[in-house]
Coordinates of C-alpha atoms in Angstrom, one line a residue:
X1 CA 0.0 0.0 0.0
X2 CA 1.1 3.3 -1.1
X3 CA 1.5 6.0 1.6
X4 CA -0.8 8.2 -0.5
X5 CA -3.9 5.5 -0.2
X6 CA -2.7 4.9 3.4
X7 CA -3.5 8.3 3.9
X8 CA -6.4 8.7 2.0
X9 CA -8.0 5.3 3.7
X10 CA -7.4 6.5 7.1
X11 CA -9.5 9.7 6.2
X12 CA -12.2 7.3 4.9
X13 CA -12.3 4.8 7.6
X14 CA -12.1 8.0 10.2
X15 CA -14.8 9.9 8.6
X16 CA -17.1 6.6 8.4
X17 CA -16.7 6.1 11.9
X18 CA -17.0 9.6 13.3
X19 CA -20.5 10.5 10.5
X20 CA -22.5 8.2 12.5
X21 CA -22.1 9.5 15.7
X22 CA -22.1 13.2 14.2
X23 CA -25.7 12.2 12.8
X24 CA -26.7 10.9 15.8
X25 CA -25.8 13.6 18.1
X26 CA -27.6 15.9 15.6
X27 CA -30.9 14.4 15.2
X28 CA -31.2 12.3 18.9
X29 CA -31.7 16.0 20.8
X30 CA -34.7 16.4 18.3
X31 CA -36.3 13.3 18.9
X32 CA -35.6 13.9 22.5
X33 CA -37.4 17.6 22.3
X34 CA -40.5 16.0 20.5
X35 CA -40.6 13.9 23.5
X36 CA -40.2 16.0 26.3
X37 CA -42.7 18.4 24.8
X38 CA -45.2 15.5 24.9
X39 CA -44.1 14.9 28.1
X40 CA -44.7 18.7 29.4
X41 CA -48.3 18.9 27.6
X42 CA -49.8 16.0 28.3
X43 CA -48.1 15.1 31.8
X44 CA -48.0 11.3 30.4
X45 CA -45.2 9.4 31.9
X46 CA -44.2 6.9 29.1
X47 CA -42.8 10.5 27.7
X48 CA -40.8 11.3 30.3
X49 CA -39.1 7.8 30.0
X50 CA -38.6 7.7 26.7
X51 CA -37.0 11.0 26.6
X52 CA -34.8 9.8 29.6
X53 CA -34.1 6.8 27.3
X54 CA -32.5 8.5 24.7
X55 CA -30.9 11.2 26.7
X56 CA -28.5 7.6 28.0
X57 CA -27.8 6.7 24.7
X58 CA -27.2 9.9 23.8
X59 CA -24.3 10.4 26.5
X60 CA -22.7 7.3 25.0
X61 CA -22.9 8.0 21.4
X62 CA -21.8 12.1 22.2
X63 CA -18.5 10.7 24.2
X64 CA -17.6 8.6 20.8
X65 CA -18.5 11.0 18.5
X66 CA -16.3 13.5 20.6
X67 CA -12.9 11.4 20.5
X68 CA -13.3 10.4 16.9
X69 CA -14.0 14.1 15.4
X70 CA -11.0 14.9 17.7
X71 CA -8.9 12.2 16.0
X72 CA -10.3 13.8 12.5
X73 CA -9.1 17.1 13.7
X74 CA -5.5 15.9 14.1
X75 CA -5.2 13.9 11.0
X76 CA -6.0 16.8 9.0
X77 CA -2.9 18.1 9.9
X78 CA -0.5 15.2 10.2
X79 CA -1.9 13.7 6.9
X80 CA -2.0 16.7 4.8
X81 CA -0.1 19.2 5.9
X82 CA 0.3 21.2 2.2
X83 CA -3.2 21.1 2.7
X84 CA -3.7 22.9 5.9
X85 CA -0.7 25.6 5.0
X86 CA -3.0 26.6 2.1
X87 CA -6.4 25.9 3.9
X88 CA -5.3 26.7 7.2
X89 CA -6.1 30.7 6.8
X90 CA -9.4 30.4 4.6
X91 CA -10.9 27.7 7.2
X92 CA -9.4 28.5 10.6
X93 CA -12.7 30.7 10.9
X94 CA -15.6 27.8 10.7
X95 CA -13.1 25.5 12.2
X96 CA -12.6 28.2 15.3
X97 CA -16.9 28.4 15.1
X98 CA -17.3 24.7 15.3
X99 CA -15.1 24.7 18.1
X100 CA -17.4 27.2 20.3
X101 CA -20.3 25.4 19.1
X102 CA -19.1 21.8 20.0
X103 CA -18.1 23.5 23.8
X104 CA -21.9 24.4 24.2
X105 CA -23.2 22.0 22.9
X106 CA -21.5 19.9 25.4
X107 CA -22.1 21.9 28.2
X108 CA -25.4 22.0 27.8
X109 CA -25.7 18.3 27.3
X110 CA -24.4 18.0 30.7
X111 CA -27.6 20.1 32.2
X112 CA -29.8 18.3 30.2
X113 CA -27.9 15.1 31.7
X114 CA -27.9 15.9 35.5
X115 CA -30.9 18.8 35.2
X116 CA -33.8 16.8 35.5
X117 CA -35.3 17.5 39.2
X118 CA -32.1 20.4 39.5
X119 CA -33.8 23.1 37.3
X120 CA -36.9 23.8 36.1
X121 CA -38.7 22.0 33.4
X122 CA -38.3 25.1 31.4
X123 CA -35.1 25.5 31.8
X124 CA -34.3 21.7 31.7
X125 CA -36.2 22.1 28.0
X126 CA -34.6 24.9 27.0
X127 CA -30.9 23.2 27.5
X128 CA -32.2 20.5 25.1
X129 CA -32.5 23.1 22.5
X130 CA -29.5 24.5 23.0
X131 CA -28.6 21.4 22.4
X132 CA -30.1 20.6 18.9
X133 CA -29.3 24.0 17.5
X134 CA -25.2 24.0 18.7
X135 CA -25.6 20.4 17.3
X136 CA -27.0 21.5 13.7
X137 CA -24.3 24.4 14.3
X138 CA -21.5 22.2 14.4
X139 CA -22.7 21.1 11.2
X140 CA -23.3 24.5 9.6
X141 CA -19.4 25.2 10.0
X142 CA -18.1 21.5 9.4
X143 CA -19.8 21.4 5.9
X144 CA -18.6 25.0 5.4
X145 CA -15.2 23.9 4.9
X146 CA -16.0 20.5 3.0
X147 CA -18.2 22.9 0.8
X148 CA -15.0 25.1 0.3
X149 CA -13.4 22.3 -0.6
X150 CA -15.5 21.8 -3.1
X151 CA -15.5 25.2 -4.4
X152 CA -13.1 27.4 -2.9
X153 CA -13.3 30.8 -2.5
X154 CA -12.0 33.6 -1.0
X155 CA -8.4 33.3 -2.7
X156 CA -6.6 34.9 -4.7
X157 CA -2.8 33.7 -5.2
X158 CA -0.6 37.0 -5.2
X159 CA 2.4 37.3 -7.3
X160 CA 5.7 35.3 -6.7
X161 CA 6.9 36.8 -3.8
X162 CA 3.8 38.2 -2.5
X163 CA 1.1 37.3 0.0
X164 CA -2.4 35.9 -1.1
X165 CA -5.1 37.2 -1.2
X166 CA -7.4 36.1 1.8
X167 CA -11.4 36.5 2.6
X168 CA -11.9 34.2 5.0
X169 CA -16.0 35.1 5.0
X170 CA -16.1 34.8 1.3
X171 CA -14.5 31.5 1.7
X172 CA -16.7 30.3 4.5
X173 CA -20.1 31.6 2.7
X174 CA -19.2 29.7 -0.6
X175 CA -21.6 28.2 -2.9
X176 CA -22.3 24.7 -1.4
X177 CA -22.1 25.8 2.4
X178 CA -25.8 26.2 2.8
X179 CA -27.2 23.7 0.1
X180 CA -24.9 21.0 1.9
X181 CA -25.7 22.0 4.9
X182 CA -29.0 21.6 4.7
X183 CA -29.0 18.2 2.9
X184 CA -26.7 17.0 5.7
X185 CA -29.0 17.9 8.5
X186 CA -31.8 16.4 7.0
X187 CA -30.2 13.5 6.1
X188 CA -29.0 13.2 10.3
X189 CA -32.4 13.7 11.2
X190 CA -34.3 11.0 8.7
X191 CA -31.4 8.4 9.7
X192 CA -31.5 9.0 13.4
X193 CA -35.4 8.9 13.0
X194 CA -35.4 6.0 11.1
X195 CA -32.3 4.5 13.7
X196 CA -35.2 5.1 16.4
X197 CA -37.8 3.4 14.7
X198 CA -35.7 0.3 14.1
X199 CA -34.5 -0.3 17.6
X200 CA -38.4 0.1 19.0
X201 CA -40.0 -2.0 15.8
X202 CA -37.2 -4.7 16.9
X203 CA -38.2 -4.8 20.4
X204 CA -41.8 -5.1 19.8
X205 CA -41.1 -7.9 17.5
X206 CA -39.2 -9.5 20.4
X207 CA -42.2 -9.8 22.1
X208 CA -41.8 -6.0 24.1
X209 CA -45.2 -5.0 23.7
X210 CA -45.1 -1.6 25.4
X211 CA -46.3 1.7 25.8
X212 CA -42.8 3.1 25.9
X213 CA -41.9 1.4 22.4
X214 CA -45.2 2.1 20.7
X215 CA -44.5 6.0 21.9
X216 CA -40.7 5.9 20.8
X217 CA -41.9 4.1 16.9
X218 CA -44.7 6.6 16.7
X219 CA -42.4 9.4 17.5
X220 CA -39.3 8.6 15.3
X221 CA -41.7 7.5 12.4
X222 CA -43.4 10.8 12.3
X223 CA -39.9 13.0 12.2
X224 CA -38.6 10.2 9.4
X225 CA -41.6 10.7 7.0
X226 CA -41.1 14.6 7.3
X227 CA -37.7 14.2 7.0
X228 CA -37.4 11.4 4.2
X229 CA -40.5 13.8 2.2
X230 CA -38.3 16.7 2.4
X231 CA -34.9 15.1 1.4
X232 CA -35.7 15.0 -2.5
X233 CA -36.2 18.6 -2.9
X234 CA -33.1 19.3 -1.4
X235 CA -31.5 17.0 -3.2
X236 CA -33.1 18.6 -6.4
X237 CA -30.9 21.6 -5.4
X238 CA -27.8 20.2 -4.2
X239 CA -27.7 18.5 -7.7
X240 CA -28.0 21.5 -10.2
X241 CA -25.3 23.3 -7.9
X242 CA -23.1 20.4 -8.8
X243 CA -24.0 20.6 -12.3
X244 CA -22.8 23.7 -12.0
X245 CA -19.9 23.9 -10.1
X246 CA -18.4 20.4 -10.4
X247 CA -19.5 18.7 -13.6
X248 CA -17.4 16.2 -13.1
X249 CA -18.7 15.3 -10.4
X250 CA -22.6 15.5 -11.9
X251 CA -21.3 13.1 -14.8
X252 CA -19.5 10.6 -13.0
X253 CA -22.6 10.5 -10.4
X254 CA -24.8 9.5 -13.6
X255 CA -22.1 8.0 -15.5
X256 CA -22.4 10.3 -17.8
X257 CA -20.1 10.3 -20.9
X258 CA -21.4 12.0 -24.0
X259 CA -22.0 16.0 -24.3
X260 CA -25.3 16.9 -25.1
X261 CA -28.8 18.2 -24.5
X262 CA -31.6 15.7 -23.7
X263 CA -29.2 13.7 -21.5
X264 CA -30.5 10.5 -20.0
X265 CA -31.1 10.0 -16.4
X266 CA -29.5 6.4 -15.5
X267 CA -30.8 3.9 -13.2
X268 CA -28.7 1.4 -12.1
X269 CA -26.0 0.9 -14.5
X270 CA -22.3 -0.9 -14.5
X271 CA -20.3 2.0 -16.1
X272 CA -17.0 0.9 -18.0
X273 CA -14.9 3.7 -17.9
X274 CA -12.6 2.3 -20.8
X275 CA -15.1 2.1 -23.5
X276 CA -17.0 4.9 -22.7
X277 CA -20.1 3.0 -21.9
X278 CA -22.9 1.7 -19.1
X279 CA -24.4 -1.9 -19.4
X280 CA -27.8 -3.3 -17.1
X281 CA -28.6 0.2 -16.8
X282 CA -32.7 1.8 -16.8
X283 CA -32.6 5.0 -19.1
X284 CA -35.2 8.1 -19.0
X285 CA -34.6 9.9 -21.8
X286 CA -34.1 13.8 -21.5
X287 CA -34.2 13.0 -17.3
X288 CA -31.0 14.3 -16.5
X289 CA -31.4 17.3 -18.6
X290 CA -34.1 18.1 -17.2
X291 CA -33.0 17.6 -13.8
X292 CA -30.5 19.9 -13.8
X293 CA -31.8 22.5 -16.3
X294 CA -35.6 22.0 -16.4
X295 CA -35.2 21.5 -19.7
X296 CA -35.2 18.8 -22.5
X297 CA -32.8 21.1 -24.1
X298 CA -30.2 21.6 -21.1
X299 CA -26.6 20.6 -22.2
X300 CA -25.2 18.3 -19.8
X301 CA -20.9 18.0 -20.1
X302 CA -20.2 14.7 -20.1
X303 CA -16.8 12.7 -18.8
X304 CA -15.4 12.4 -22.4
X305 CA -14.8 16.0 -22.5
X306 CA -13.3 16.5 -19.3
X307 CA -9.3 15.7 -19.3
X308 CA -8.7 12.2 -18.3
X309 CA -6.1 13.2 -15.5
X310 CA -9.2 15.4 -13.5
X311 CA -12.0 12.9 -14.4
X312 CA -12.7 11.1 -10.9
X313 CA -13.3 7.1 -10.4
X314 CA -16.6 6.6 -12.3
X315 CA -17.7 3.3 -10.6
X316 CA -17.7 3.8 -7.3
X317 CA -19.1 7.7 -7.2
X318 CA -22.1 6.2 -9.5
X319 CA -23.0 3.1 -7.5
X320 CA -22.7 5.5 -4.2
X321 CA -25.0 7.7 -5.8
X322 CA -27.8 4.9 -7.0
X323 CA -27.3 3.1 -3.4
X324 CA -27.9 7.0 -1.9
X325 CA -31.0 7.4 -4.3
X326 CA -32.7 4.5 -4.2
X327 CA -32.5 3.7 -0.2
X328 CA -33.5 7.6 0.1
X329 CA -36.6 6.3 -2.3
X330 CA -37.5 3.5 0.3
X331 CA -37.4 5.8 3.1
X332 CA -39.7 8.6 1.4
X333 CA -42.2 5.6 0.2
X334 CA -42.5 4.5 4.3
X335 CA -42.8 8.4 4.9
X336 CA -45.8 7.9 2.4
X337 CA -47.3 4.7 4.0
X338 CA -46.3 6.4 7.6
X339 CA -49.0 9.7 6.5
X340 CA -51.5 7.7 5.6
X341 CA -52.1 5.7 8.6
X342 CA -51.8 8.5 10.5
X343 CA -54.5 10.4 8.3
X344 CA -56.5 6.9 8.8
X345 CA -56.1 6.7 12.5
X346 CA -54.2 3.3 12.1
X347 CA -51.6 1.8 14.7
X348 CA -47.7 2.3 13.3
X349 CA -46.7 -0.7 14.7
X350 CA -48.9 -2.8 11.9
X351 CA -49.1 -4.5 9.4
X352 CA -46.0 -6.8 10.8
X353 CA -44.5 -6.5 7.4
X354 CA -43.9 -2.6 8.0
X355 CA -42.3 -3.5 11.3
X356 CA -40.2 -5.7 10.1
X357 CA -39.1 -3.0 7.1
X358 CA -38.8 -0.6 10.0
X359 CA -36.1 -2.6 11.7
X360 CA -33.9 -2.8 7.6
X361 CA -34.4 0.7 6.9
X362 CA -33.1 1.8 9.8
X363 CA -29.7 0.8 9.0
X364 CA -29.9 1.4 5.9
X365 CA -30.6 5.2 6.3
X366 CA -26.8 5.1 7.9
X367 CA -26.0 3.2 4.5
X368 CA -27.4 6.1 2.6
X369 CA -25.2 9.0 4.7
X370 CA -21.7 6.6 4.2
X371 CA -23.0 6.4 0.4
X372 CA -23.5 10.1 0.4
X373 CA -20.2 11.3 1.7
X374 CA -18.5 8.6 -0.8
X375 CA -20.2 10.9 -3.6
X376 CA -18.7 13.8 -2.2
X377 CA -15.6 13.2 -1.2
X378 CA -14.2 10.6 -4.1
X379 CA -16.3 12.4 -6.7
X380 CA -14.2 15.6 -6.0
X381 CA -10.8 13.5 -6.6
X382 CA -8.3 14.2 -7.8
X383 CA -8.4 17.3 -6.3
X384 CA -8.3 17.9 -2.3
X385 CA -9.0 21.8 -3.2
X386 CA -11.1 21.4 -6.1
X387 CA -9.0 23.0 -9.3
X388 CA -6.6 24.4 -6.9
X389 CA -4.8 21.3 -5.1
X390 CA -4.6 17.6 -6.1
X391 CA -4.7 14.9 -3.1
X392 CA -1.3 13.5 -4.0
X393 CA 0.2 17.2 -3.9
X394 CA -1.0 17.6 -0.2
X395 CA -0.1 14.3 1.6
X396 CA 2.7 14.0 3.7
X397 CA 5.7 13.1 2.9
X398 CA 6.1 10.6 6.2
X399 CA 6.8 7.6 5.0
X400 CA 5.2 4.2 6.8
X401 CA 1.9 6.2 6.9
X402 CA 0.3 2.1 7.1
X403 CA 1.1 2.2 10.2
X404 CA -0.9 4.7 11.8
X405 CA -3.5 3.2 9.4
X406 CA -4.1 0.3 11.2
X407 CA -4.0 1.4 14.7
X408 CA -6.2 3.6 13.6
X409 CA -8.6 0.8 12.3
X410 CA -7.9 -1.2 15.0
X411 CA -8.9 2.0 17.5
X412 CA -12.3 2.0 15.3
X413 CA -13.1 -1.7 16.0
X414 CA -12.5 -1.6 19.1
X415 CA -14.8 1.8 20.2
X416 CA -17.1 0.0 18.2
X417 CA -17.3 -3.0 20.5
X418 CA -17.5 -0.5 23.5
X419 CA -20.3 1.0 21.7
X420 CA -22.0 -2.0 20.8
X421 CA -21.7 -3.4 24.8
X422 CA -22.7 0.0 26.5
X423 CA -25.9 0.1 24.4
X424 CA -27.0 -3.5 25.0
X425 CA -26.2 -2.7 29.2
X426 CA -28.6 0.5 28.1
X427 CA -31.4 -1.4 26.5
X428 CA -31.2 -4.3 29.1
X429 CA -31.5 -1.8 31.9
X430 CA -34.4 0.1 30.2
X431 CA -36.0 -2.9 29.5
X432 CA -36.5 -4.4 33.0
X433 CA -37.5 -0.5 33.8
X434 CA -39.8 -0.4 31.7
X435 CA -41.4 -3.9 32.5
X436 CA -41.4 -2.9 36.0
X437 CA -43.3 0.2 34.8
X438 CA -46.0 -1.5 32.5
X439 CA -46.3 -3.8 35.1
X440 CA -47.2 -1.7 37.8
X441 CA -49.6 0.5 35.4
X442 CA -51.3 -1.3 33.4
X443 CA -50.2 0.8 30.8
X444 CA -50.0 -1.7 27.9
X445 CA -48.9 -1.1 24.3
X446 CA -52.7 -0.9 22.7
X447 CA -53.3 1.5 25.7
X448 CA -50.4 3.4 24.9
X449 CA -50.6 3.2 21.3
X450 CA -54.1 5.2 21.9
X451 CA -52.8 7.9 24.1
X452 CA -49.8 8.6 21.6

């Protein structure tokens, strides 16, 4: 292995890691507000536990995500130091933002944590949304500087000998910080939602027939549908941007190879890269075109007239992009079904079929984000700094860079583990709490189900 792909695959395997917990510690505070305001109108105490429920998993998942975003943090700079003397100055401001934003977020997490019975329940509800907005904030200045990135700006070399040119707002406001932004958040929230909905939908299968897991599906379905409903149409903008800004990109997303209006929209597909062509595919003639120009007439650039040397790896940015798609389908069809037995006044937690496609989508909604960021960040290659900086100009120039690779692999397995047994300790714990509680109630799952 090459120190450049050592490099670049401990970036992958970090980012994998750390997005889940960064999506979870977005979108858990919102289920967690949903709850607790059910909790404070209707005084109902399966509420109150459930919110307390989450808020324990939450604490887990938060710690994780904190020491693997740290780790990111540091190999930013040890990896790709040409990078970071470039970057450094146009990014040190979001970077400096996130910063202030993660340091609330975790301070307030800490009242929310130990508040309950110390403060008010105002003020206990109030910390949660401090919460979910320095959560979505950390976001907001994250995807800033991947969205520079992607199209830097703010920069303007100066003449041998002189200083650049810097505008460090102008870099931070550039075009895809808001449109990636807001895809990224939505997408936390739907797969967080949907994350919910599968670990309640499981336990009810298993037998847990409860008020608190009927309250938990109910609640996590609801935020998904929204969510999943509202993903497509910013998707329909994040995708003319990258028309726009990264064509590239667009074409190798829908392996795209010929120049010309009424361009195809592809589903599915095997592109071969050396004969210019894409076998098992679905086409919808004009779809693309229209897509990203509203028109059948909209010229779409295609890979063959884009230099071979700044064309990135067709394969896997396309079959990213269908996985992203078509999961992102499945989850807005649930949405769908989700609506219309709430319109009809039906229970969630049937037909059994739905539960048992509750419990799949969930994970696949984190399959989705993974896909997502594979779009982004190998369909920018082979730039770091897109037309600016290539990835092989701004890795270090350690040598044994495998090393560090597999520790930090091996670091990933094993938090995983520690993950994996703290939540199982969590759910067994809530478990015989909340078969004490039914119990003692008689607050069953139909009841439950009612009152939700």
């Amino acid at each position: 292995m090459t120190d450049l792909l050592a490099a670049r695959s401990q970036m992958a395997v970090s980012l994998a890691f750390h997005i889940v917990f960064a999506a979870i510690g977005i979108g858990l505070p919102a289920l967690m507000l949903v709850s607790e305001a059910l909790w404070l109108r209707t005084g109902r105490d399966v509420y109150l536990r459930l919110t307390r429920a989450w808020s324990r998993g939450l604490a887990v998942l938060f710690a994780v995500g904190a020491v693997s975003g740290t780790v990111l943090s540091f190999e930013l700079g040890l990896l790709w130091p040409r990078f970071m003397e470039v970057a450094g100055p146009l990014v040190g401001m979001p970077f400096s933002l996130e910063g202030l934003a993660f340091f609330t977020e975790a301070i307030f997490l800490g009242i929310y944590l130990y508040g309950w019975k110390r403060v008010s329940r105002g003020a206990h509800f109030a910390a949660g949304v401090v919460v979910a907005l320095s959560g979505a904030a950390s976001a907001l200045f994250v995807l800033s500087v991947n969205g520079w990135m992607n199209s830097p700006t703010g920069f303007i070399p100066g003449d041998p000998g002189s200083a650049p040119v810097i505008d460090p707002v102008a870099a931070m406001t550039n075009p895809f910080w808001i449109a990636n932004t807001v895809h990224m958040l939505i997408a936390a929230y739907t797969a967080t939602a949907f994350g919910a909905a599968a670990v309640h939908a499981w336990r009810i299968l298993k037998g847990a027939d409860t008020a608190l897991h009927h309250a938990g599906l109910r609640i996590a379905l609801v935020v998904g549908a929204v969510m999943a409903l509202l993903q497509p149409l910013s998707g329909d903008v994040t995708a003319r941007l990258v028309a726009h800004e990264q064509p590239a990109k667009l074409a190798a997303m829908e392996a795209h190879f010929e120049t010309g209006s009424c361009a195809p929209l592809r589903i599915g597909g095997w592109p071969d890269e050396a004969t210019g062509t894409v076998r098992f595919d679905l086409e919808i003639p004009c779809g693309l075109s229209l897509l990203v120009g509203h028109s059948p007439d909209a010229v779409v650039t295609g890979l063959n007239d884009i230099p071979a040397d700044e064309r990135p790896p067709v394969l896997p940015v396309h079959i990213a992009f269908q996985v992203m798609v078509g999961i992102g389908t499945l989850l807005a069809a649930m949405g769908v079904w989700t609506g219309v037995r709430l319109v009809r006044r039906l229970p969630l937690h049937r037909p059994l079929w739905f539960l048992r496609l509750a419990v799949v989508a969930g994970p696949l909604a984190f399959v989705a984000i993974q896909a997502g960021w594979v779009v982004t960040e190998v369909g920018r290659q082979p730039w770091i700094i897109y037309g600016v900086m290539r990835t092989e100009d701004a890795v270090t120039p350690m040598p044994g860079l495998v090393v560090p690779f597999t520790a930090f692999t091996l670091l990933y397995v094993f938090l995983s583990w520690v993950v994996v047994v703290l939540m199982r300790r969590i759910a067994r714990m809530e478990d015989a709490e909340d078969a004490e509680w039914s119990g003692g109630s008689g607050d069953s799952g139909a009841a439950g189900e009612a009152g939700a």
